[in-house]
Amino acid sequence: MILEVKDVDYAYKSQKTKQILNHVSMQFEEGTFYTLVGPSGAGKTTFLSLLAGLDTPVKGSILYHGNEISHQVLNYHRRHHVSLVFQNYNLIDYLTAEENVRLGGGKDPGKLLEEVNIPREDWKRNVLKLSGGQQQRVAIARALSSEAKVLLADEPTGNLDENTAQEIIDLLKKTAHELGKCVIVVTHSRHLAEEADEVIQIKDGESV
């Protein structure tokens, strides 16, 4: 197993009486495509942030290859263990597609942009001149540029048309099954969830 969540609780610091996650425990393997589903406000995105080391649990622990992710190593975890795909793409808007992908790691940006079906003539275009679907593919290419073994994605198909969404789903599956990464995706899409190897439901702050 690559990631393990042990008895994790989480509450917002400003609202300590509002519990977001309650005694959540899960295990994640490499080469597997997971989806996290559940109603809005159930704690899915919060859970993803904890896995990414963007926040820390109030109680419990998160382990990467058996080692606890503590305050001392959060930055290292974020830089080397996980790559992120955000719903709003989170690209650097004054850079080109190629330059954004290069920021993700040391892999050849052109090869990755080809892999996500970005035409060569668009590689050097400012990302704001690309369509929403193209921007999301650039964001995934940037995540794939990282050597990190865990890819975390928050609603990666939420703003996309059906055909583009299917392309993204196929790419996420390929990332898990052919590249051997652990892919964990938060989604409201029933279709995306059905494509996963394992579906995890979070309801009222608990995994069910």
Coordinates of C-alpha atoms in Angstrom, one line a residue:
M1 CA 0.0 0.0 0.0
I2 CA 1.2 3.5 -0.8
L3 CA -1.2 5.7 1.3
E4 CA -2.9 4.8 4.6
V5 CA -5.4 6.9 6.5
K6 CA -5.8 5.9 10.2
D7 CA -8.7 7.1 12.3
V8 CA -8.6 10.6 11.0
D9 CA -10.8 13.4 12.4
Y10 CA -10.9 16.9 10.9
A11 CA -12.7 20.1 11.9
Y12 CA -12.2 23.7 10.7
K13 CA -10.1 25.7 13.1
S14 CA -12.6 28.5 13.1
Q15 CA -15.5 26.0 13.7
K16 CA -14.1 23.3 16.0
T17 CA -17.6 22.2 16.8
K18 CA -18.3 21.5 13.2
Q19 CA -16.8 18.1 12.5
I20 CA -15.9 17.5 8.8
L21 CA -14.4 14.0 9.0
N22 CA -15.0 11.4 11.7
H23 CA -12.7 8.5 12.4
V24 CA -12.0 7.9 8.7
S25 CA -9.7 5.0 7.8
M26 CA -8.7 3.9 4.3
Q27 CA -5.9 2.3 2.4
F28 CA -4.8 3.0 -1.2
E29 CA -2.6 1.0 -3.6
E30 CA -0.4 1.8 -6.6
G31 CA -1.8 1.0 -10.0
T32 CA -5.4 1.6 -8.8
F33 CA -7.9 4.2 -9.9
Y34 CA -10.1 5.3 -7.0
T35 CA -13.1 7.7 -6.9
L36 CA -14.4 9.5 -3.8
V37 CA -18.1 10.2 -4.1
G38 CA -20.8 11.6 -1.8
P39 CA -23.0 14.6 -1.3
S40 CA -21.7 18.2 -1.3
G41 CA -20.3 19.1 2.1
A42 CA -19.5 15.5 3.0
G43 CA -15.8 16.2 3.3
K44 CA -14.5 14.8 0.0
T45 CA -12.3 17.8 -1.0
T46 CA -11.1 18.2 2.6
F47 CA -10.1 14.5 2.6
L48 CA -8.2 15.1 -0.7
S49 CA -6.4 18.1 0.9
L50 CA -5.3 16.0 3.8
L51 CA -3.9 13.3 1.4
A52 CA -2.0 16.1 -0.4
G53 CA -0.5 17.5 2.7
L54 CA -2.3 20.8 2.2
D55 CA -3.8 20.5 5.6
T56 CA -3.3 18.3 8.7
P57 CA -5.9 16.2 10.6
V58 CA -7.0 17.2 14.1
K59 CA -6.7 13.5 15.1
G60 CA -5.3 10.4 13.5
S61 CA -2.5 10.0 11.0
I62 CA -1.8 9.8 7.3
L63 CA 1.1 7.5 6.1
Y64 CA 3.0 7.4 2.9
H65 CA 4.7 4.0 2.4
G66 CA 4.3 3.5 6.2
N67 CA 5.8 6.8 7.2
E68 CA 3.6 9.3 8.9
I69 CA 3.2 12.7 7.1
S70 CA 4.0 15.1 9.9
H71 CA 4.4 18.9 10.0
Q72 CA 8.1 18.5 9.4
V73 CA 7.8 16.7 6.1
L74 CA 4.6 18.2 4.6
N75 CA 6.4 20.4 2.1
Y76 CA 8.6 17.4 1.0
H77 CA 5.4 15.3 0.6
R78 CA 3.7 17.9 -1.5
R79 CA 6.8 18.3 -3.8
H80 CA 7.8 14.7 -4.2
H81 CA 5.0 12.3 -3.3
V82 CA 1.8 13.7 -4.8
S83 CA 0.7 15.7 -7.9
L84 CA -2.5 17.6 -8.1
V85 CA -5.2 18.4 -10.7
F86 CA -7.6 21.1 -9.6
Q87 CA -11.2 21.7 -10.9
N88 CA -10.2 25.2 -11.9
Y89 CA -7.0 24.0 -13.5
N90 CA -4.8 26.2 -11.4
L91 CA -2.5 26.9 -14.4
I92 CA -0.1 29.9 -14.4
D93 CA -2.1 32.2 -16.7
Y94 CA 0.8 34.2 -18.2
L95 CA 2.6 31.1 -19.3
T96 CA 2.2 28.8 -22.3
A97 CA 0.9 25.2 -22.2
E98 CA 4.5 24.0 -22.6
E99 CA 5.8 26.2 -19.8
N100 CA 3.1 25.1 -17.4
V101 CA 3.8 21.5 -18.0
R102 CA 7.6 22.1 -17.5
L103 CA 6.8 23.4 -14.0
G104 CA 5.5 20.0 -13.0
G105 CA 8.7 18.2 -13.2
G106 CA 11.6 17.0 -15.4
K107 CA 9.8 15.0 -18.1
D108 CA 9.6 16.2 -21.7
P109 CA 6.6 18.6 -21.9
G110 CA 6.1 18.0 -25.6
K111 CA 5.7 14.3 -25.2
L112 CA 3.2 14.8 -22.4
L113 CA 1.2 17.3 -24.3
E114 CA 1.0 14.9 -27.2
E115 CA -0.1 12.2 -24.8
V116 CA -3.0 14.4 -23.7
N117 CA -3.9 15.3 -27.3
I118 CA -2.9 19.0 -27.3
P119 CA -2.0 19.9 -30.9
R120 CA 1.6 21.0 -31.5
E121 CA 0.5 24.4 -32.7
D122 CA -1.1 25.0 -29.2
W123 CA 2.0 24.2 -27.2
K124 CA 3.4 27.7 -27.2
R125 CA 0.0 29.4 -26.9
N126 CA -0.9 31.2 -23.7
V127 CA -3.1 28.8 -21.7
L128 CA -5.9 31.4 -21.4
K129 CA -6.3 31.1 -25.2
L130 CA -7.1 27.4 -24.9
S131 CA -10.5 25.8 -24.3
G132 CA -11.6 24.6 -20.9
G133 CA -11.0 21.0 -22.0
Q134 CA -7.6 21.8 -23.3
Q135 CA -6.6 23.6 -20.1
Q136 CA -7.7 20.6 -18.1
R137 CA -5.6 18.3 -20.3
V138 CA -2.6 20.7 -19.8
A139 CA -3.2 20.5 -16.0
I140 CA -3.1 16.7 -16.2
A141 CA 0.0 16.8 -18.3
R142 CA 1.7 19.0 -15.7
A143 CA 0.7 16.5 -13.0
L144 CA 2.1 13.6 -15.1
S145 CA 5.4 15.5 -15.5
S146 CA 6.0 14.8 -11.8
E147 CA 7.7 11.6 -10.7
A148 CA 5.2 11.5 -7.8
K149 CA 3.4 8.1 -7.4
V150 CA 0.1 9.6 -6.3
L151 CA -2.1 11.7 -8.5
L152 CA -5.0 13.5 -6.8
A153 CA -7.7 15.2 -8.8
D154 CA -10.7 17.3 -7.6
E155 CA -13.7 17.2 -10.0
P156 CA -11.4 17.0 -13.1
T157 CA -14.4 16.6 -15.4
G158 CA -16.8 18.9 -13.7
N159 CA -16.7 21.7 -16.3
L160 CA -16.2 19.6 -19.4
D161 CA -18.5 18.3 -22.2
E162 CA -19.2 14.6 -22.4
N163 CA -16.6 13.7 -25.0
T164 CA -13.8 15.7 -23.4
A165 CA -14.8 14.3 -20.0
Q166 CA -14.4 10.7 -21.4
E167 CA -10.9 11.6 -22.7
I168 CA -9.9 12.8 -19.2
I169 CA -11.4 9.6 -17.6
D170 CA -9.5 7.4 -20.1
L171 CA -6.3 9.3 -19.4
L172 CA -6.7 8.9 -15.6
K173 CA -7.3 5.2 -16.0
K174 CA -4.2 4.9 -18.2
T175 CA -2.2 6.8 -15.5
A176 CA -3.2 4.2 -12.9
H177 CA -3.1 1.0 -15.0
E178 CA -0.1 1.7 -17.4
L179 CA 2.0 4.1 -15.4
G180 CA 1.3 2.3 -12.1
K181 CA 0.3 5.4 -10.2
C182 CA -2.3 5.6 -7.4
V183 CA -5.0 7.9 -8.8
I184 CA -7.6 9.3 -6.4
V185 CA -10.4 11.4 -7.8
V186 CA -13.2 13.4 -6.1
T187 CA -16.3 13.5 -8.3
H188 CA -20.0 14.0 -8.5
S189 CA -20.1 12.2 -11.8
R190 CA -21.8 8.8 -11.7
H191 CA -20.2 7.9 -15.0
L192 CA -16.7 8.7 -13.8
A193 CA -17.3 6.8 -10.6
E194 CA -18.4 3.7 -12.5
E195 CA -15.1 3.8 -14.5
A196 CA -13.0 3.4 -11.3
D197 CA -11.5 0.3 -9.9
E198 CA -12.8 1.2 -6.5
V199 CA -15.5 3.6 -5.4
I200 CA -15.3 5.1 -1.9
Q201 CA -18.3 6.9 -0.5
I202 CA -18.0 9.6 2.1
K203 CA -21.2 10.6 3.8
D204 CA -21.6 12.8 6.9
G205 CA -17.8 12.8 7.3
E206 CA -17.4 9.0 7.4
S207 CA -16.5 6.4 4.8
V208 CA -19.3 4.0 4.0

